[in-house]
XYZ file of C-alpha atoms in Angstrom:
318
model
C 61.549 -111.696 -1.019
C 60.543 -115.217 -1.858
C 57.356 -115.894 -3.807
C 54.137 -116.069 -1.776
C 52.820 -119.510 -0.917
C 50.647 -120.068 -4.002
C 48.850 -122.998 -2.397
C 47.615 -121.003 0.588
C 44.966 -118.348 -0.217
C 45.012 -117.005 3.346
C 48.786 -116.547 3.293
C 48.637 -114.939 -0.140
C 45.913 -112.548 1.007
C 47.893 -111.631 4.122
C 50.948 -110.716 2.050
C 49.072 -108.701 -0.548
C 46.367 -107.040 1.584
C 48.876 -104.792 3.379
C 49.289 -102.908 0.090
C 45.559 -102.289 -0.503
C 45.408 -98.642 0.556
C 48.394 -97.452 -1.441
C 47.242 -99.396 -4.505
C 43.809 -97.801 -4.198
C 45.410 -94.335 -4.140
C 47.368 -95.336 -7.249
C 44.171 -96.399 -9.036
C 42.478 -93.180 -7.920
C 45.232 -91.084 -9.485
C 44.760 -93.015 -12.710
C 40.948 -92.749 -12.689
C 39.968 -89.691 -10.533
C 37.039 -91.670 -9.133
C 36.995 -93.260 -5.683
C 34.440 -95.946 -6.491
C 36.266 -96.990 -9.666
C 39.518 -97.069 -7.696
C 37.936 -99.447 -5.190
C 36.762 -101.722 -7.999
C 40.109 -101.705 -9.790
C 41.994 -102.421 -6.574
C 39.829 -105.479 -6.085
C 40.460 -106.414 -9.720
C 44.190 -106.086 -9.020
C 44.001 -108.643 -6.215
C 41.950 -111.025 -8.357
C 44.484 -110.759 -11.171
C 47.341 -111.208 -8.723
C 45.786 -114.408 -7.388
C 45.161 -115.730 -10.886
C 48.739 -114.859 -11.930
C 50.384 -115.870 -8.664
C 52.557 -118.507 -10.296
C 54.143 -115.796 -12.474
C 55.547 -114.044 -9.413
C 59.035 -115.436 -9.073
C 60.360 -113.169 -6.355
C 62.874 -111.342 -8.549
C 60.947 -108.094 -8.085
C 59.414 -106.901 -4.840
C 55.836 -108.021 -4.268
C 54.814 -104.352 -4.019
C 56.306 -103.612 -7.456
C 54.559 -106.643 -8.944
C 51.211 -105.478 -7.537
C 51.698 -101.931 -8.830
C 52.391 -103.322 -12.274
C 49.168 -105.320 -12.178
C 47.165 -102.366 -10.853
C 48.539 -99.998 -13.505
C 47.665 -102.355 -16.326
C 44.232 -103.068 -14.850
C 43.547 -99.313 -14.915
C 44.843 -99.031 -18.475
C 42.547 -101.880 -19.558
C 39.639 -100.106 -17.855
C 40.440 -96.816 -19.602
C 40.795 -98.542 -22.984
C 37.190 -99.743 -22.677
C 35.651 -96.477 -21.464
C 34.989 -93.410 -23.572
C 33.702 -91.362 -20.639
C 36.990 -91.072 -18.788
C 38.485 -88.195 -20.746
C 37.979 -84.515 -19.858
C 35.295 -83.019 -22.084
C 35.888 -79.392 -23.126
C 33.036 -77.180 -21.993
C 31.879 -73.701 -22.923
C 33.083 -72.538 -19.521
C 36.656 -71.934 -18.438
C 38.094 -75.375 -17.871
C 36.919 -78.853 -18.769
C 34.219 -81.191 -17.638
C 35.194 -84.053 -15.341
C 31.781 -85.321 -14.215
C 33.272 -88.532 -12.844
C 35.645 -86.766 -10.414
C 35.114 -87.821 -6.790
C 36.852 -86.719 -3.573
C 39.151 -89.137 -1.761
C 38.485 -89.622 1.981
C 41.620 -89.022 4.023
C 40.651 -91.809 6.414
C 41.285 -94.277 3.572
C 44.801 -93.057 2.804
C 47.764 -95.231 3.855
C 48.502 -94.810 7.534
C 52.234 -94.173 7.176
C 52.542 -90.367 6.877
C 55.965 -90.733 5.279
C 54.601 -92.659 2.294
C 55.392 -90.743 -0.888
C 52.207 -92.147 -2.398
C 50.138 -89.787 -0.242
C 52.176 -86.599 -0.646
C 49.665 -83.793 -0.455
C 50.784 -82.161 -3.708
C 49.933 -85.326 -5.676
C 46.577 -86.149 -4.106
C 45.025 -82.663 -4.203
C 42.169 -82.209 -6.666
C 44.086 -79.859 -8.976
C 46.750 -82.502 -9.553
C 44.183 -85.297 -10.003
C 42.251 -83.219 -12.551
C 45.418 -82.214 -14.418
C 46.537 -85.844 -14.694
C 43.262 -86.725 -16.424
C 44.287 -84.546 -19.381
C 47.099 -86.994 -20.156
C 46.583 -89.966 -22.474
C 46.363 -93.093 -20.276
C 49.888 -94.366 -20.888
C 51.444 -90.931 -20.399
C 49.404 -90.731 -17.201
C 50.816 -94.056 -16.039
C 54.373 -93.002 -16.890
C 54.074 -89.704 -15.009
C 52.641 -91.389 -11.910
C 55.209 -94.196 -11.873
C 58.174 -91.931 -12.568
C 57.393 -88.593 -10.871
C 55.021 -89.630 -8.089
C 56.319 -93.052 -7.099
C 59.888 -92.283 -8.112
C 60.447 -95.384 -10.213
C 63.535 -95.369 -12.454
C 62.864 -95.409 -16.193
C 63.837 -99.081 -16.743
C 61.454 -100.223 -13.980
C 58.569 -98.174 -15.397
C 59.348 -99.393 -18.909
C 59.228 -103.020 -17.800
C 55.917 -102.519 -15.985
C 54.313 -100.918 -19.043
C 56.076 -103.134 -21.613
C 57.643 -100.093 -23.262
C 61.189 -99.138 -24.160
C 63.142 -96.821 -21.881
C 63.253 -94.275 -24.710
C 59.444 -94.403 -25.011
C 59.043 -93.880 -21.275
C 61.454 -90.928 -21.307
C 59.651 -89.313 -24.230
C 56.210 -89.896 -22.675
C 57.365 -88.353 -19.397
C 58.668 -85.224 -21.122
C 55.342 -84.739 -22.941
C 53.365 -85.425 -19.766
C 55.286 -82.821 -17.774
C 54.576 -80.175 -20.415
C 50.847 -80.926 -20.307
C 50.806 -80.878 -16.520
C 52.419 -77.437 -16.501
C 49.735 -76.212 -18.882
C 46.863 -77.677 -16.864
C 47.840 -76.878 -13.297
C 46.791 -73.400 -12.120
C 49.782 -71.074 -12.073
C 49.790 -70.646 -8.302
C 49.873 -74.378 -7.523
C 52.919 -75.982 -5.944
C 55.400 -78.039 -7.869
C 54.195 -81.612 -7.485
C 57.781 -82.784 -7.173
C 58.581 -80.372 -4.330
C 59.041 -81.685 -0.756
C 55.816 -83.292 0.415
C 53.534 -81.702 2.972
C 50.646 -83.278 4.852
C 49.201 -81.072 7.556
C 46.848 -78.130 7.131
C 48.275 -74.728 7.965
C 46.870 -72.383 10.595
C 45.653 -70.128 7.773
C 43.729 -72.993 6.214
C 42.089 -73.967 9.497
C 41.113 -70.355 10.204
C 39.547 -69.842 6.774
C 37.539 -73.074 7.043
C 36.273 -71.965 10.459
C 35.209 -68.593 9.020
C 33.612 -70.265 5.982
C 31.543 -72.494 8.264
C 30.511 -69.598 10.499
C 29.445 -67.538 7.470
C 27.216 -70.378 6.283
C 25.669 -71.009 9.673
C 24.923 -67.298 10.136
C 23.807 -66.720 6.535
C 26.416 -63.970 6.465
C 26.863 -63.317 2.750
C 29.231 -60.375 3.205
C 31.589 -62.474 5.301
C 31.342 -65.353 2.850
C 32.167 -62.984 0.001
C 35.162 -61.610 1.914
C 36.680 -65.106 2.095
C 36.729 -65.610 -1.679
C 39.399 -64.435 -4.091
C 38.275 -62.308 -7.015
C 39.682 -64.899 -9.405
C 37.933 -67.815 -7.688
C 37.985 -71.105 -9.568
C 34.619 -72.729 -8.859
C 33.118 -76.056 -9.877
C 30.047 -77.906 -8.645
C 30.123 -81.575 -9.578
C 28.514 -83.136 -11.492
C 27.643 -79.842 -13.256
C 29.926 -79.106 -16.219
C 33.069 -77.071 -16.159
C 35.080 -74.838 -13.883
C 34.318 -71.122 -13.875
C 36.642 -68.311 -12.899
C 34.523 -65.732 -11.161
C 34.637 -62.770 -8.807
C 33.645 -63.229 -5.183
C 30.481 -61.165 -5.653
C 29.398 -63.035 -8.779
C 30.010 -66.357 -7.061
C 27.814 -65.492 -4.076
C 25.147 -63.920 -6.283
C 25.124 -67.095 -8.362
C 24.592 -69.243 -5.289
C 21.727 -67.012 -4.165
C 20.083 -67.054 -7.598
C 20.446 -70.840 -7.529
C 18.280 -70.999 -4.430
C 20.682 -70.831 -1.497
C 20.585 -68.240 1.319
C 17.247 -66.868 0.125
C 15.190 -67.833 3.168
C 17.859 -67.587 5.861
C 18.697 -71.228 5.351
C 19.387 -73.239 8.473
C 22.899 -74.658 8.032
C 25.142 -76.796 10.164
C 28.634 -77.541 8.906
C 31.489 -79.844 9.881
C 35.149 -79.201 9.122
C 36.849 -82.183 7.521
C 39.563 -83.050 4.998
C 39.587 -84.952 1.718
C 42.482 -85.307 -0.717
C 44.585 -83.803 2.121
C 42.691 -80.557 1.517
C 40.497 -78.539 3.879
C 36.786 -79.131 3.352
C 33.411 -78.392 4.888
C 30.507 -80.824 4.945
C 27.327 -78.750 4.567
C 24.085 -79.866 6.225
C 20.791 -78.078 5.540
C 17.576 -78.207 7.563
C 14.322 -77.288 5.875
C 11.143 -75.999 7.510
C 9.326 -79.339 7.214
C 12.197 -81.541 8.440
C 13.679 -81.570 11.971
C 16.999 -83.059 10.832
C 20.000 -81.400 9.241
C 20.647 -83.467 6.122
C 23.981 -83.780 4.339
C 23.825 -81.785 1.123
C 27.248 -80.914 -0.276
C 30.954 -81.146 0.420
C 32.932 -77.982 -0.298
C 36.624 -78.724 -0.917
C 38.800 -75.631 -0.609
C 42.203 -74.591 -1.849
C 43.317 -71.664 0.281
C 46.049 -69.235 -0.758
C 47.161 -66.171 1.211
C 44.216 -66.424 3.584
C 41.552 -66.564 0.838
C 39.639 -69.334 -0.895
C 41.267 -69.576 -4.322
C 39.496 -72.732 -5.514
C 36.191 -74.205 -4.372
C 35.062 -77.577 -5.667
C 31.629 -78.690 -4.551
C 30.389 -82.270 -4.588
C 26.897 -83.659 -4.103
C 27.602 -86.266 -1.430
C 24.287 -87.359 0.049
C 24.760 -90.769 -1.607
C 28.468 -91.245 -0.804
C 28.588 -93.230 2.477
C 32.234 -94.145 1.861
C 33.181 -90.571 2.772
C 32.386 -91.432 6.376
C 30.122 -88.399 6.860
C 26.958 -88.720 8.909
C 23.833 -88.542 6.741
C 22.040 -86.343 9.302
C 22.888 -84.200 12.304
């Protein structure tokens, strides 16, 4: 395509804005944080405007914007020392900055490879964070976006040999970090929830609303991977120990009054949990439970405190 009209801000914005959602997903994969991804996407557009004269039309506008976004994220990561997984005493690593990604903000085209479910799920996002930033960028450009090595090398100002070597190392790390039962992230993309997933979420919600601890326990695998952000680490626990831990932490002790809403984030099934206390007539948003379901059981449960996350699009009260 020809270069955008550099003398017309409205025209330039029209041409670039159509790529906002996919660029934001790209930044999210690099950073694992929705709010940072928003900021870096805006930074991408500011840089694009300031560098607009450098766009000569030889590459696609989309490619040019991805290059800017990738390097904006790398600059961000170079300046931050809190964007690396911190080993914890528990099984796993601490990622206190991890945030869920609202499905309503994903690109609308369901065929877009940038929103393949296998590469937006939390397990993949967490695993990617274990890569050094430039390996992370290489893996995302090559294996997620499908860029050829020369194109990725040009975007990152690396040699093709360096990109190939970085990709090989990144794939090894990803295999080590992803739970054994997870899908191959380069397998054919899926988008929709299965009937099993929908049924388990329905049962999980009903168990909460009825304070039915036995039913809740029956939905959990005995090698459940559980994390509650921003608390440190991921634990691998039995179903009974998980429920007992929640009770000892203060839940379900007084026949709590729950209302829950089924939703999705990161193309994963989730339940928004609302709790009403004795001195408050409203059900107030407390947590978001994001579930990975395997063989009809909850294999991974990642909880987020979301009362202060309006961008998720969840009502604050019911």
